[in-house]
Each structure stands twice: as structure tokens, then as C-alpha cells.
CSV table of N, CA and C in Angstrom, one decimal:
chain,number,residue,atom,x,y,z
A,27,SER,N,1.4,-1.2,0.1
A,27,SER,CA,0.3,0.2,0.4
A,27,SER,C,1.1,1.3,-0.5
A,28,GLY,N,0.4,2.6,-1.0
A,28,GLY,CA,1.0,3.3,-1.0
A,28,GLY,C,1.2,4.4,0.3
A,29,ILE,N,1.8,6.0,0.4
A,29,ILE,CA,1.9,6.4,1.3
A,29,ILE,C,1.1,7.9,1.3
A,30,ASP,N,0.5,8.2,2.0
A,30,ASP,CA,-0.6,9.2,2.4
A,30,ASP,C,0.3,11.1,2.7
A,31,ILE,N,0.0,12.1,0.7
A,31,ILE,CA,1.0,12.7,0.6
A,31,ILE,C,0.0,13.9,0.4
A,32,SER,N,-1.1,13.9,0.6
A,32,SER,CA,-2.2,14.6,0.3
A,32,SER,C,-2.1,16.4,1.0
A,33,ASP,N,-2.4,17.0,-0.3
A,33,ASP,CA,-2.5,18.5,0.9
A,33,ASP,C,-0.4,19.2,0.7
A,34,VAL,N,0.5,18.6,-0.2
A,34,VAL,CA,1.6,18.7,-0.4
A,34,VAL,C,1.9,19.3,-1.2
A,35,ASN,N,3.2,20.5,-1.2
A,35,ASN,CA,3.7,21.8,-2.7
A,35,ASN,C,5.0,20.1,-2.9
A,36,LEU,N,4.2,19.5,-4.1
A,36,LEU,CA,5.5,18.9,-4.8
A,36,LEU,C,5.9,19.0,-6.2
A,37,SER,N,6.0,21.2,-6.5
A,37,SER,CA,6.3,21.3,-7.7
A,37,SER,C,8.1,21.5,-8.1
A,38,GLY,N,8.0,20.7,-9.3
A,38,GLY,CA,8.6,20.9,-9.2
A,38,GLY,C,9.9,19.3,-9.6
A,39,ALA,N,9.6,18.5,-7.7
A,39,ALA,CA,10.0,17.2,-7.7
A,39,ALA,C,10.0,16.0,-9.2
A,40,ASP,N,11.2,16.0,-8.7
A,40,ASP,CA,12.3,14.8,-9.5
A,40,ASP,C,11.3,13.1,-8.6
A,41,LEU,N,10.8,12.8,-9.8
A,41,LEU,CA,9.9,11.0,-9.1
A,41,LEU,C,10.7,10.7,-9.7
A,42,ARG,N,11.0,11.1,-10.7
A,42,ARG,CA,11.7,9.3,-11.7
A,42,ARG,C,11.2,7.9,-11.1
A,43,GLU,N,10.2,7.5,-12.1
A,43,GLU,CA,11.2,5.4,-11.8
A,43,GLU,C,10.3,5.2,-10.6
A,44,ALA,N,9.5,6.3,-9.4
A,44,ALA,CA,8.9,6.0,-8.3
A,44,ALA,C,8.0,5.1,-8.3
A,45,GLN,N,8.6,4.0,-7.3
A,45,GLN,CA,7.0,3.2,-7.2
A,45,GLN,C,5.7,3.2,-5.6
A,46,MET,N,4.8,4.7,-6.3
A,46,MET,CA,4.2,4.7,-5.3
A,46,MET,C,2.9,4.3,-5.8
A,47,ALA,N,2.5,3.2,-5.9
A,47,ALA,CA,1.3,2.6,-6.3
A,47,ALA,C,0.4,3.4,-4.9
A,48,GLY,N,-0.9,2.7,-5.1
A,48,GLY,CA,-1.3,2.6,-4.0
A,48,GLY,C,-1.6,4.3,-3.1
A,49,SER,N,-0.9,5.4,-3.6
A,49,SER,CA,-0.8,6.4,-2.6
A,49,SER,C,-1.7,7.4,-2.7
A,50,THR,N,-1.8,7.8,-2.1
A,50,THR,CA,-3.1,9.1,-1.4
A,50,THR,C,-2.1,10.4,-2.2
A,51,MET,N,-2.6,11.0,-2.6
A,51,MET,CA,-2.1,12.9,-3.5
A,51,MET,C,-3.3,13.4,-3.1
A,52,ARG,N,-4.6,13.0,-2.9
A,52,ARG,CA,-5.4,14.7,-3.2
A,52,ARG,C,-5.0,15.9,-2.6
A,53,ARG,N,-6.1,16.4,-3.5
A,53,ARG,CA,-5.5,17.8,-3.8
A,53,ARG,C,-4.2,18.5,-3.4
A,54,THR,N,-2.8,17.8,-4.2
A,54,THR,CA,-1.8,17.3,-3.3
A,54,THR,C,-1.1,18.6,-5.6
A,55,SER,N,0.0,19.6,-5.2
A,55,SER,CA,0.2,20.1,-6.1
A,55,SER,C,1.9,19.0,-6.5
A,56,LEU,N,2.0,18.7,-8.2
A,56,LEU,CA,3.1,18.4,-8.7
A,56,LEU,C,3.5,19.1,-9.9
A,57,VAL,N,2.5,20.4,-9.7
A,57,VAL,CA,2.8,20.8,-11.5
A,57,VAL,C,4.2,21.0,-11.2
A,58,MET,N,4.6,20.7,-13.2
A,58,MET,CA,6.4,20.8,-13.6
A,58,MET,C,7.4,19.6,-13.1
A,59,SER,N,6.3,18.9,-12.3
A,59,SER,CA,7.5,17.6,-11.8
A,59,SER,C,7.3,16.3,-12.9
A,60,ASP,N,8.9,16.0,-13.0
A,60,ASP,CA,8.7,14.4,-13.8
A,60,ASP,C,8.2,13.6,-12.8
A,61,LEU,N,7.4,12.8,-13.6
A,61,LEU,CA,6.9,11.3,-13.1
A,61,LEU,C,7.2,10.4,-13.8
A,62,SER,N,8.4,10.4,-14.9
A,62,SER,CA,7.8,9.2,-15.8
A,62,SER,C,8.2,8.0,-15.3
A,63,GLY,N,7.9,7.4,-16.0
A,63,GLY,CA,7.8,5.9,-15.9
A,63,GLY,C,7.3,5.5,-13.7
A,64,VAL,N,6.8,6.3,-13.5
A,64,VAL,CA,6.6,6.1,-11.9
A,64,VAL,C,5.2,4.8,-12.0
A,65,ASP,N,4.9,4.5,-10.8
A,65,ASP,CA,4.0,3.1,-10.9
A,65,ASP,C,3.5,4.2,-10.1
A,66,LEU,N,2.0,5.1,-10.0
A,66,LEU,CA,0.5,5.6,-9.8
A,66,LEU,C,-0.3,4.1,-9.9
A,67,SER,N,-0.6,3.9,-9.9
A,67,SER,CA,-1.0,2.5,-10.5
A,67,SER,C,-2.0,1.6,-9.1
A,68,GLY,N,-3.4,2.2,-9.5
A,68,GLY,CA,-4.5,2.3,-7.3
A,68,GLY,C,-4.4,3.8,-6.8
A,69,SER,N,-3.7,4.7,-7.5
A,69,SER,CA,-3.2,5.7,-6.2
A,69,SER,C,-4.6,7.2,-7.3
A,70,ASP,N,-4.6,7.8,-5.7
A,70,ASP,CA,-5.7,8.5,-5.4
A,70,ASP,C,-5.7,9.7,-6.0
A,71,LEU,N,-5.5,10.7,-7.4
A,71,LEU,CA,-4.8,12.1,-7.3
A,71,LEU,C,-6.4,13.0,-7.6
A,72,ARG,N,-7.4,12.3,-6.8
A,72,ARG,CA,-8.5,13.6,-6.9
A,72,ARG,C,-7.7,14.7,-6.3
A,73,ASP,N,-8.7,16.2,-7.2
A,73,ASP,CA,-8.1,17.4,-7.0
A,73,ASP,C,-6.6,17.7,-7.7
A,74,ALA,N,-5.6,17.0,-7.9
A,74,ALA,CA,-3.8,16.8,-7.8
A,74,ALA,C,-4.0,17.5,-8.8
A,75,GLU,N,-2.8,18.7,-8.6
A,75,GLU,CA,-2.7,19.9,-10.4
A,75,GLU,C,-1.8,19.4,-10.8
A,76,LEU,N,-1.8,18.5,-11.8
A,76,LEU,CA,-0.8,18.6,-12.9
A,76,LEU,C,-0.1,18.9,-13.6
A,77,ALA,N,-0.9,19.8,-13.7
A,77,ALA,CA,-0.5,20.8,-15.2
A,77,ALA,C,1.2,20.9,-15.2
A,78,GLY,N,1.8,20.5,-16.5
A,78,GLY,CA,2.5,20.4,-16.3
A,78,GLY,C,3.9,19.9,-15.9
A,79,ILE,N,3.1,17.9,-15.9
A,79,ILE,CA,4.5,17.3,-15.9
A,79,ILE,C,4.7,15.6,-16.6
A,80,ASN,N,5.6,15.5,-16.5
A,80,ASN,CA,5.9,14.5,-17.1
A,80,ASN,C,5.5,13.4,-17.0
A,81,LEU,N,4.6,12.6,-17.9
A,81,LEU,CA,3.9,11.5,-17.1
A,81,LEU,C,4.8,10.2,-18.2
A,82,SER,N,5.3,10.5,-19.0
A,82,SER,CA,5.6,9.3,-19.8
A,82,SER,C,6.2,8.1,-18.8
A,83,GLY,N,5.4,6.6,-20.2
A,83,GLY,CA,5.7,5.6,-19.0
A,83,GLY,C,5.5,5.3,-18.1
A,84,ALA,N,4.4,6.5,-17.3
A,84,ALA,CA,3.8,6.4,-16.4
A,84,ALA,C,2.7,6.1,-15.8
A,85,ASN,N,2.8,5.2,-15.5
A,85,ASN,CA,1.6,3.2,-14.5
A,85,ASN,C,0.2,3.9,-13.9
A,86,LEU,N,-1.1,4.8,-14.4
A,86,LEU,CA,-2.1,4.8,-13.4
A,86,LEU,C,-2.9,4.2,-13.4
A,87,THR,N,-2.5,2.7,-13.9
A,87,THR,CA,-3.8,1.9,-14.3
A,87,THR,C,-4.8,2.0,-12.5
A,88,GLY,N,-5.7,1.7,-13.0
A,88,GLY,CA,-6.8,2.0,-12.0
A,88,GLY,C,-6.5,3.0,-10.7
A,89,SER,N,-5.8,4.1,-11.5
A,89,SER,CA,-6.2,5.2,-10.3
A,89,SER,C,-7.3,5.9,-10.9
A,90,ARG,N,-7.9,7.0,-9.5
A,90,ARG,CA,-8.7,7.7,-9.9
A,90,ARG,C,-8.2,9.6,-10.0
A,91,ALA,N,-9.0,10.2,-10.3
A,91,ALA,CA,-7.8,11.2,-10.3
A,91,ALA,C,-8.9,12.1,-11.3
A,92,ALA,N,-11.0,12.2,-10.3
A,92,ALA,CA,-11.2,12.9,-10.5
A,92,ALA,C,-10.8,14.2,-10.0
A,93,GLY,N,-11.0,15.6,-11.0
A,93,GLY,CA,-11.0,17.5,-11.2
A,93,GLY,C,-9.4,17.3,-10.9
A,94,ALA,N,-8.8,16.6,-11.6
A,94,ALA,CA,-7.4,16.1,-11.2
A,94,ALA,C,-7.4,17.3,-13.2
A,95,ASP,N,-6.1,18.5,-12.4
A,95,ASP,CA,-5.5,18.9,-13.8
A,95,ASP,C,-4.3,18.3,-14.9
A,96,PHE,N,-4.4,18.0,-15.6
A,96,PHE,CA,-3.6,16.8,-16.4
A,96,PHE,C,-3.1,18.0,-17.3
A,97,SER,N,-3.4,19.3,-17.3
A,97,SER,CA,-2.8,20.4,-18.9
A,97,SER,C,-1.8,20.4,-19.1
A,98,GLU,N,-1.1,20.2,-20.7
A,98,GLU,CA,0.3,20.2,-21.0
A,98,GLU,C,0.4,19.0,-20.4
A,99,VAL,N,0.1,17.8,-20.2
A,99,VAL,CA,0.7,16.5,-20.2
A,99,VAL,C,1.8,15.3,-21.3
A,100,GLU,N,2.4,15.3,-20.7
A,100,GLU,CA,2.6,14.5,-21.9
A,100,GLU,C,2.4,12.6,-21.7
A,101,LEU,N,2.3,12.5,-22.8
A,101,LEU,CA,2.3,10.6,-22.0
A,101,LEU,C,2.5,9.9,-23.0
A,102,LYS,N,4.7,10.6,-23.6
A,102,LYS,CA,5.0,9.6,-24.7
A,102,LYS,C,6.1,9.5,-24.3
A,103,SER,N,7.2,8.3,-25.0
A,103,SER,CA,8.7,9.1,-24.8
A,103,SER,C,9.9,9.8,-25.4
A,104,ALA,N,10.4,9.8,-25.3
A,104,ALA,CA,11.2,10.6,-26.1
A,104,ALA,C,11.0,11.2,-27.7
A,105,ASP,N,10.8,9.1,-27.8
A,105,ASP,CA,11.4,8.8,-29.3
A,105,ASP,C,10.2,9.1,-30.3
A,106,GLY,N,8.7,9.6,-28.9
A,106,GLY,CA,7.5,9.8,-29.8
A,106,GLY,C,6.9,8.4,-29.4
A,107,THR,N,6.7,7.7,-28.7
A,107,THR,CA,5.8,6.1,-29.0
A,107,THR,C,5.5,6.3,-27.8
A,108,PRO,N,4.0,6.3,-28.1
A,108,PRO,CA,2.8,6.1,-26.4
A,108,PRO,C,3.4,4.8,-25.7
A,109,THR,N,2.7,5.1,-24.1
A,109,THR,CA,4.3,4.9,-23.3
A,109,THR,C,2.9,5.2,-22.2
A,110,GLY,N,2.2,6.1,-22.0
A,110,GLY,CA,2.2,6.1,-20.6
A,110,GLY,C,0.2,5.1,-20.4
A,111,ARG,N,-0.2,4.6,-19.8
A,111,ARG,CA,-0.8,3.7,-19.1
A,111,ARG,C,-2.4,4.5,-18.5
A,112,MET,N,-3.4,4.5,-18.7
A,112,MET,CA,-4.7,5.5,-17.7
A,112,MET,C,-5.7,4.4,-18.4
A,113,TRP,N,-5.2,3.0,-18.0
A,113,TRP,CA,-6.6,2.1,-19.0
A,113,TRP,C,-7.5,1.8,-17.3
A,114,VAL,N,-8.7,1.9,-18.4
A,114,VAL,CA,-10.0,2.2,-16.4
A,114,VAL,C,-9.1,2.4,-15.2
A,115,SER,N,-9.4,3.9,-15.3
A,115,SER,CA,-9.1,4.7,-14.6
A,115,SER,C,-10.3,5.6,-14.3
A,116,ASN,N,-10.7,6.5,-13.5
A,116,ASN,CA,-11.8,7.0,-12.7
A,116,ASN,C,-11.4,9.1,-13.5
A,117,LEU,N,-10.8,9.3,-14.3
A,117,LEU,CA,-10.8,10.8,-14.7
A,117,LEU,C,-12.3,11.7,-14.9
A,118,SER,N,-12.6,11.6,-14.3
A,118,SER,CA,-14.1,12.2,-14.3
A,118,SER,C,-14.0,13.3,-13.7
A,119,GLY,N,-14.0,14.6,-14.8
A,119,GLY,CA,-14.1,16.3,-14.8
A,119,GLY,C,-12.4,16.4,-14.6
A,120,ALA,N,-11.8,15.6,-15.3
A,120,ALA,CA,-10.2,16.1,-14.9
A,120,ALA,C,-9.7,16.5,-15.9
A,121,ILE,N,-9.3,17.6,-16.6
A,121,ILE,CA,-9.3,18.6,-17.0
A,121,ILE,C,-7.6,18.5,-17.6
A,122,PHE,N,-8.3,18.1,-19.0
A,122,PHE,CA,-6.6,17.8,-20.6
A,122,PHE,C,-6.6,18.8,-21.1
A,123,ILE,N,-6.8,20.1,-21.0
A,123,ILE,CA,-6.1,21.2,-21.8
A,123,ILE,C,-5.2,21.4,-22.0
A,124,ASP,N,-5.3,21.5,-23.7
A,124,ASP,CA,-3.6,21.4,-24.2
A,124,ASP,C,-2.5,20.5,-23.9
A,125,THR,N,-3.3,19.1,-23.3
A,125,THR,CA,-2.9,17.9,-23.0
A,125,THR,C,-2.5,16.9,-24.5
A,126,ASP,N,-0.9,16.8,-24.1
A,126,ASP,CA,-0.3,15.9,-25.6
A,126,ASP,C,-1.1,14.4,-24.7
A,127,LEU,N,-1.8,13.5,-25.3
A,127,LEU,CA,-2.2,12.6,-25.1
A,127,LEU,C,-2.8,11.4,-26.0
A,128,THR,N,-0.9,11.5,-27.3
A,128,THR,CA,-0.9,10.5,-28.1
A,128,THR,C,-1.1,9.1,-27.8
A,129,GLY,N,-1.2,7.9,-27.1
A,129,GLY,CA,-1.5,7.2,-27.4
A,129,GLY,C,-1.5,6.8,-26.4
A,130,ALA,N,-2.5,7.5,-25.7
A,130,ALA,CA,-2.8,6.9,-24.3
A,130,ALA,C,-4.2,6.6,-24.2
A,131,LYS,N,-4.1,5.1,-23.1
A,131,LYS,CA,-4.7,4.0,-22.6
A,131,LYS,C,-6.0,5.1,-21.9
A,132,LEU,N,-6.6,4.8,-22.4
A,132,LEU,CA,-7.8,5.7,-21.6
A,132,LEU,C,-8.6,4.8,-22.2
A,133,ASN,N,-9.0,3.3,-22.3
A,133,ASN,CA,-10.0,2.3,-22.7
A,133,ASN,C,-10.7,1.8,-21.0
A,134,GLY,N,-12.3,1.8,-20.7
A,134,GLY,CA,-13.0,1.6,-20.3
A,134,GLY,C,-12.6,3.2,-18.6
A,135,ALA,N,-12.2,4.1,-19.1
A,135,ALA,CA,-12.3,4.9,-18.4
A,135,ALA,C,-13.2,6.0,-18.3
A,136,ASN,N,-13.0,6.5,-16.8
A,136,ASN,CA,-14.3,7.9,-16.6
A,136,ASN,C,-14.2,8.9,-17.3
A,137,LEU,N,-14.9,9.5,-17.7
A,137,LEU,CA,-14.4,10.6,-19.2
A,137,LEU,C,-15.5,11.5,-19.1
A,138,LYS,N,-16.7,11.0,-17.7
A,138,LYS,CA,-17.0,12.4,-17.6
A,138,LYS,C,-17.2,14.0,-17.7
A,139,GLY,N,-17.8,14.2,-18.1
A,139,GLY,CA,-17.3,15.7,-18.0
A,139,GLY,C,-15.9,16.1,-18.2
A,140,ALA,N,-15.4,15.5,-18.5
A,140,ALA,CA,-13.4,15.4,-18.7
A,140,ALA,C,-13.2,17.0,-19.9
A,141,ASN,N,-12.6,17.7,-19.9
A,141,ASN,CA,-12.0,18.6,-20.7
A,141,ASN,C,-10.9,18.5,-21.5
A,142,PHE,N,-10.6,17.9,-22.8
A,142,PHE,CA,-10.5,17.9,-23.9
A,142,PHE,C,-10.3,18.9,-25.1
A,143,GLN,N,-10.1,20.4,-23.8
A,143,GLN,CA,-9.9,21.4,-25.3
A,143,GLN,C,-8.7,21.8,-25.0
A,144,GLY,N,-8.3,22.3,-26.8
A,144,GLY,CA,-7.0,21.0,-27.3
A,144,GLY,C,-6.2,20.4,-26.9
A,145,ALA,N,-6.7,19.1,-26.6
A,145,ALA,CA,-5.9,17.6,-26.1
A,145,ALA,C,-5.6,17.5,-27.0
A,146,ARG,N,-4.5,17.5,-28.1
A,146,ARG,CA,-4.0,16.0,-28.1
A,146,ARG,C,-4.6,15.0,-28.4
A,147,LEU,N,-5.0,14.0,-29.3
A,147,LEU,CA,-6.1,12.6,-28.9
A,147,LEU,C,-5.5,11.9,-30.3
A,148,THR,N,-4.1,11.7,-29.9
A,148,THR,CA,-3.8,11.2,-31.9
A,148,THR,C,-3.4,9.9,-31.6
A,149,ARG,N,-4.2,9.6,-32.0
A,149,ARG,CA,-3.9,6.8,-31.5
A,149,ARG,C,-5.0,6.7,-29.6
A,150,ALA,N,-5.0,7.7,-29.4
A,150,ALA,CA,-5.6,7.7,-28.3
A,150,ALA,C,-6.3,6.4,-28.1
A,151,GLN,N,-6.8,5.8,-27.1
A,151,GLN,CA,-7.6,4.5,-27.3
A,151,GLN,C,-8.1,4.8,-25.5
A,152,LEU,N,-9.3,5.2,-27.0
A,152,LEU,CA,-10.6,5.3,-26.4
A,152,LEU,C,-12.6,4.3,-26.1
A,153,ARG,N,-12.0,3.2,-26.6
A,153,ARG,CA,-12.7,1.8,-26.6
A,153,ARG,C,-13.5,1.7,-25.2
A,154,GLY,N,-14.6,2.3,-25.2
A,154,GLY,CA,-14.9,1.3,-23.4
A,154,GLY,C,-15.1,3.0,-23.0
A,155,ALA,N,-15.0,4.3,-23.1
A,155,ALA,CA,-14.9,5.1,-22.0
A,155,ALA,C,-16.1,5.9,-21.6
A,156,GLU,N,-16.5,6.0,-20.5
A,156,GLU,CA,-17.1,7.2,-20.7
A,156,GLU,C,-17.4,8.5,-21.4
A,157,LEU,N,-17.8,8.9,-21.8
A,157,LEU,CA,-17.4,10.2,-22.6
A,157,LEU,C,-18.7,11.7,-22.0
A,158,ASP,N,-19.6,10.7,-21.1
A,158,ASP,CA,-20.9,12.3,-21.6
A,158,ASP,C,-20.4,13.4,-20.9
A,159,GLY,N,-20.7,14.2,-21.6
A,159,GLY,CA,-20.2,16.0,-21.6
A,159,GLY,C,-18.8,16.0,-20.9
A,160,ALA,N,-18.7,14.7,-21.8
A,160,ALA,CA,-17.4,15.8,-22.1
A,160,ALA,C,-17.0,16.5,-23.2
A,161,ASN,N,-16.3,17.6,-22.6
A,161,ASN,CA,-15.3,18.3,-23.9
A,161,ASN,C,-14.3,18.6,-24.5
A,162,LEU,N,-15.5,17.5,-26.2
A,162,LEU,CA,-14.5,16.7,-27.5
A,162,LEU,C,-15.1,17.5,-28.8
A,163,THR,N,-14.0,17.7,-29.5
A,163,THR,CA,-14.5,18.1,-30.5
A,163,THR,C,-15.1,16.1,-31.5
A,164,PRO,N,-15.7,16.3,-33.0
A,164,PRO,CA,-15.7,15.3,-33.8
A,164,PRO,C,-14.5,15.3,-34.1
A,165,GLU,N,-13.2,16.3,-34.4
A,165,GLU,CA,-11.9,15.8,-34.9
A,165,GLU,C,-11.3,15.2,-33.7
A,166,GLN,N,-11.8,15.7,-33.0
A,166,GLN,CA,-10.6,14.8,-31.9
A,166,GLN,C,-10.6,13.3,-31.4
A,167,LEU,N,-11.9,13.0,-32.0
A,167,LEU,CA,-12.6,11.5,-31.4
A,167,LEU,C,-12.1,10.6,-33.2
A,168,ALA,N,-12.9,11.8,-33.8
A,168,ALA,CA,-11.2,11.1,-34.8
A,168,ALA,C,-9.8,10.7,-34.9
A,169,GLU,N,-9.8,11.8,-34.4
A,169,GLU,CA,-7.9,11.0,-34.7
A,169,GLU,C,-7.8,9.8,-33.8
A,170,ALA,N,-8.6,10.5,-32.2
A,170,ALA,CA,-8.2,8.7,-31.3
A,170,ALA,C,-9.2,7.2,-32.0
A,171,ALA,N,-7.9,6.7,-31.5
A,171,ALA,CA,-8.7,5.3,-32.4
A,171,ALA,C,-10.0,4.9,-30.7
A,172,THR,N,-11.2,4.6,-31.7
A,172,THR,CA,-12.3,4.1,-31.2
A,172,THR,C,-12.7,2.6,-31.6
A,173,LYS,N,-12.0,2.0,-32.1
A,173,LYS,CA,-12.5,0.9,-31.8
A,173,LYS,C,-11.0,0.1,-31.6
A,174,PRO,N,-11.3,-1.1,-31.9
A,174,PRO,CA,-10.0,-3.0,-31.7
A,174,PRO,C,-9.0,-2.2,-32.4
């Protein structure tokens, strides 16, 4: 089980490859932090400030991030290959404004009411995702892979 670092300011932190599965980080600020390769599976990131962080290769499987701000987050490796995992996550109400979600795995995720304004969803996997009330354009959906 993970640690509880709720309501902490970790802006600019270097947490590369950290094993933080099951952690509670509610309302934690990780703005401009490096979380590449971090294991956040099963973690509680609700209302966290995650703008500008590097999540390349991060595992967010089963995480809860409702209300989290993912603005300008990069979810691919340095060579451009998709590596971010967000499979079956609760990201309802999450903010993905101008976020690069290229190749992100969002299959089955709860994205109700999420804001994807200006987000890049090229090859993003949205099969079975709940998109009710999400701010998505037809063009964004067309660039995403919504079929197996």
C-alpha cells in the first residue's frame, strides 16, 4: 500500500521511476514535476494539480483522478512512442486542456465531464470509455482510436 501525501506541494519534484502504487495524493501539487516511469496504479489523485508534468511511461492503471488538472501533460516517450497507461481509470471531470494524450490508453475510463479543450488524442485508445458530458470535438474523436 502506498503513502499519503495529500495537500503537499511537490511542484518541480523529480520522482522518476518511483514506486508509488496505491498512494493518496489528493489536492497535491505536482506542477512541472517529472513522474516518468512512475507507478501510480491504484492511486488517488483526485483534485491534484498535475499541469505540465511528465508522465511518459507512467502507470496510472486503476487510478482515481476526478477533478485533477492534467493540462500540458506528455504521455509518450522521448522518441514519440506511446507509453502512458491510464487503463480503467476514473478521470471524471479531469482537465486535459492542451494535453498531449497521443497513444494514451483510456479504454474503459470514466471521462464524464472531462475537459479536452485543445488536447491531442492521436491514436488515443477510448474503447468503452464513458464520455458523457466530456468536452470533445468530432475532430478529436476522429483522431482517436475508438475501435479495437
